[in-house]
XYZ file of C-alpha atoms in Angstrom:
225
model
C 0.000 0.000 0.000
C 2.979 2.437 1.146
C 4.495 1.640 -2.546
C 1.313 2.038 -4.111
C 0.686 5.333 -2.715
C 4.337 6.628 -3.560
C 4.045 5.617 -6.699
C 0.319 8.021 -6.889
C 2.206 10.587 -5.342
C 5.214 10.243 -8.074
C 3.063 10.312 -11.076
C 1.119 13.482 -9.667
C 3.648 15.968 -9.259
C 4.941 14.442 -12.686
C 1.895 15.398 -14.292
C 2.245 18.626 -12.426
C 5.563 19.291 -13.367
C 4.967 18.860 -16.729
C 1.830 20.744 -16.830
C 3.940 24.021 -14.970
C 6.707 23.540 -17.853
C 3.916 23.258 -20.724
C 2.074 26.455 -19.549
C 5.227 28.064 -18.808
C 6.898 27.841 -22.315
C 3.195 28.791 -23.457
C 3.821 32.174 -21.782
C 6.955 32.313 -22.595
C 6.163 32.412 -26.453
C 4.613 36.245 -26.265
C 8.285 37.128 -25.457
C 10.127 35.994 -28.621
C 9.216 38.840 -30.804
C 12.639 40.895 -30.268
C 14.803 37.786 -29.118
C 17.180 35.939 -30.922
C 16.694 32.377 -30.894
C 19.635 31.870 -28.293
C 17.932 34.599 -25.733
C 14.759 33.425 -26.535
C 16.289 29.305 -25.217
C 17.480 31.663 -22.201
C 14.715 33.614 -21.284
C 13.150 29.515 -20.972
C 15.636 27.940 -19.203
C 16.479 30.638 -16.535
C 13.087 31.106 -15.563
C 12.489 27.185 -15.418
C 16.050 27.039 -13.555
C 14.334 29.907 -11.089
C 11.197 27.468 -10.119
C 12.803 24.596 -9.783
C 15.694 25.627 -7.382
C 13.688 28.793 -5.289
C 17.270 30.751 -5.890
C 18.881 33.688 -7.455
C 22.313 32.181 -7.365
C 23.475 31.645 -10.610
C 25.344 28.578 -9.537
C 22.394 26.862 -8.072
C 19.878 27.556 -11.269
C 22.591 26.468 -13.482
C 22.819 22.822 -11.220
C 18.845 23.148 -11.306
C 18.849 22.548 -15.262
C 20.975 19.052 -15.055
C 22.403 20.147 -18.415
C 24.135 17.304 -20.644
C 27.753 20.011 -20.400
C 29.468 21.041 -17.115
C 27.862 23.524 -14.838
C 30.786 25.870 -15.443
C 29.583 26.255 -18.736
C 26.182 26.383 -18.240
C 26.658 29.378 -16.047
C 28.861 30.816 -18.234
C 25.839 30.940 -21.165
C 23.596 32.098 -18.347
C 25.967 34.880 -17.394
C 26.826 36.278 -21.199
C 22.901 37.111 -21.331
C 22.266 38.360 -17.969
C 25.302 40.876 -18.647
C 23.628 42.429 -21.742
C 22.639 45.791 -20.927
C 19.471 45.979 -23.171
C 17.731 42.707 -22.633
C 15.792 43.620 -19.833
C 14.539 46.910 -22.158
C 13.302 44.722 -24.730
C 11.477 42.243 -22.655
C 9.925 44.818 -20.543
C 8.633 46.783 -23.684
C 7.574 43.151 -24.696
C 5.910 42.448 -21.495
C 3.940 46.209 -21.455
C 2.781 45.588 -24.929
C 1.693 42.182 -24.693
C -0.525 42.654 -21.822
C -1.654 45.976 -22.919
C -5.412 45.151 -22.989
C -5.353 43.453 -19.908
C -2.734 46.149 -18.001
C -4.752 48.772 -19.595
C -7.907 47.862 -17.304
C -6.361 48.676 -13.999
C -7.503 51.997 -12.993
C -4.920 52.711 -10.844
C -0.536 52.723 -10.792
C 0.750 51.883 -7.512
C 4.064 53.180 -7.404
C 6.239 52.101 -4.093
C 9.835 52.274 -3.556
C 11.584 49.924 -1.345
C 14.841 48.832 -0.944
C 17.259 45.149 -0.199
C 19.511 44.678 2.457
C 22.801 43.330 1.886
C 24.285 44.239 5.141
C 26.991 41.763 4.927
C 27.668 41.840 1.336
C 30.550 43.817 -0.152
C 31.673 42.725 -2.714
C 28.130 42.095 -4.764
C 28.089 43.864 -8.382
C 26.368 47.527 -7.996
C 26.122 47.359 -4.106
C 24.921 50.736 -3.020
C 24.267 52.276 0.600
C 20.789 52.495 1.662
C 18.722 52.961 4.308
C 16.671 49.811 6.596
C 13.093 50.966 6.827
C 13.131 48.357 9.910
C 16.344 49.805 11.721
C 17.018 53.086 10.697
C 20.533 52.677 9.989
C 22.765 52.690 7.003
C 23.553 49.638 5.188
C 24.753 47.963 1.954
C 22.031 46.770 -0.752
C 19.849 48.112 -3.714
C 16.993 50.618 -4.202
C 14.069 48.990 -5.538
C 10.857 50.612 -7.420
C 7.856 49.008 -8.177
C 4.975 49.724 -10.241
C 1.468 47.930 -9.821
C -1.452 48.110 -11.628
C -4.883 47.915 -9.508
C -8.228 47.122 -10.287
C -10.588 47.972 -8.056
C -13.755 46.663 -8.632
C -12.065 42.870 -9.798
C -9.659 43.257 -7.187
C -7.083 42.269 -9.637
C -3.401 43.303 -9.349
C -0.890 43.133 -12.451
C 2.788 43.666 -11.631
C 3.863 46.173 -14.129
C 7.829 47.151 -14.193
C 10.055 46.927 -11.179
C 13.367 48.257 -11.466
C 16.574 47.216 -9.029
C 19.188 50.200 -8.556
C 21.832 51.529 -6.757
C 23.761 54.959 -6.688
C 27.162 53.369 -7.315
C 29.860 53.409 -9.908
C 27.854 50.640 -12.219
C 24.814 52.888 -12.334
C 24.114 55.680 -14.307
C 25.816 58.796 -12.832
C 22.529 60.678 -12.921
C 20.451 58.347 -11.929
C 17.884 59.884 -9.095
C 14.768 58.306 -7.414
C 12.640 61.221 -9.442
C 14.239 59.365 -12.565
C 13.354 56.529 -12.001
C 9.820 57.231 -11.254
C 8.997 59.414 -14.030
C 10.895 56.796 -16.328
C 8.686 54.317 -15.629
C 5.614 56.725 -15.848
C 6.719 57.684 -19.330
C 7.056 53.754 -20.545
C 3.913 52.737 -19.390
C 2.727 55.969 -20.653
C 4.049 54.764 -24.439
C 3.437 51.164 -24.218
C 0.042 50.865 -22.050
C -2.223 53.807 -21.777
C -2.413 57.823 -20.360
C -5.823 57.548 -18.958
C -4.788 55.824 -15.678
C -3.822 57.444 -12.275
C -0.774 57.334 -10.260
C -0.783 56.994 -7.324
C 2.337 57.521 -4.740
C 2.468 57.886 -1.171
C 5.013 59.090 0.900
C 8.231 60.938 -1.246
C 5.700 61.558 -3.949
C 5.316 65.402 -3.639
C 8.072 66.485 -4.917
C 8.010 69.708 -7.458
C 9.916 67.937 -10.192
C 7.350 64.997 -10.039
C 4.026 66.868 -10.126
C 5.509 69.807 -12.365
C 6.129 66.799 -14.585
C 2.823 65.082 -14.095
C 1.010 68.511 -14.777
C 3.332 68.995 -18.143
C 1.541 65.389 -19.385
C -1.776 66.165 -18.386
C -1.320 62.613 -16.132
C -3.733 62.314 -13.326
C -2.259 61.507 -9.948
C -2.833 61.023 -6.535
C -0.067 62.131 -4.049
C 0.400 61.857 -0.353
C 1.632 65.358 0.788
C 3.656 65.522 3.839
């Protein structure tokens, strides 16, 4: 009976697996429109490689894959596309323009910034100084922006861009929090729709944002302090 039921079990998350990978390279297929075929093969197997192991290390999604070469190489691949500066452009623009008419529903955009602490990292690519919401103090990791689209009334909630950054010497020089906020007002802006609101709370009354926001006749909704 014990073998019996293992064997149930086994075949289950089988079919399960096998379902997640089907309707995962089924999504995956909106996303080959500006990829070439080798990006479009990595775009697959990282995000597979993600799943399976529950890690960001590249080692660790590289062993995840149980590639027919060495892991070495396999990271190696994995590493070439990760270090090209545009490919995260082009699948976002991807991303906003393949969900337009379901993005384009939500009547509001969240915008939150955040940050993650590293505080025991130092020598991570880009580490920046930031500051621990929790603590108060001072430590190393990454800014993080996020922008989410919300429907009220189907209480549905689309991730829309999120954007990982740090004011150190691998990061644009003139890179600013305003920046990056009105940057990703002005993609979804192209790629999605005008009509919507933002919506920021605290940090988001700043004159360069809503002298900005007035200048594109873009509704908003800002917590003054």
């Amino acid at each position: 009976l014990i073998v019996s039921t293992k064997h149930k079990i086994g075949g289950k998350m089988k079919d399960i697996t096998r379902n997640i990978q089907v309707k995962f390279n089924q999504y995956n297929m909106k996303y080959q429109e500006k990829l070439t075929r080798p990006e479009q093969k990595f775009l697959r197997k990282f995000g597979y490689g993600l799943f399976r192991s529950g890690q960001v290390h590249i080692t660790r999604i590289a062993s995840s894959l149980e590639e027919d070469i060495s892991r070495k190489k396999t990271c190696e691949r994995l590493t070439r596309h990760l270090q090209k500066e545009d490919l995260g452009d082009r699948i976002l623009d991807m991303h906003l323009t393949k969900n337009r008419r379901v993005f384009s529903r939500s009547r509001y955009l969240i915008i939150d910034g955040s940050d993650i602490n590293k505080p025991h990292a130092t020598t991570m690519e880009g580490i920046g100084r930031v500051h621990d919401g929790s603590t108060g103090e001072i430590v190393n990791g990454y800014w993080l922006m996020n922008m989410i689209g919300v429907e009220p009334k189907n209480e549905c909630i689309h991730m829309l861009n999120s954007r990982l950054y740090s004011f150190s010497k691998y990061e644009d020089p003139e890179i600013s929090e305003n920046k990056v906020i009105l940057g990703m007002t002005a993609k979804h802006r192209e790629k999605v729709s005008e009509d919507q609101i933002v919506v920021i709370d605290r940090g988001g009354d700043r004159r360069v944002l809503i002298e900005q926001f007035l200048a594109w006749n873009q509704q908003f909704i800002i917590r003054q302090t």
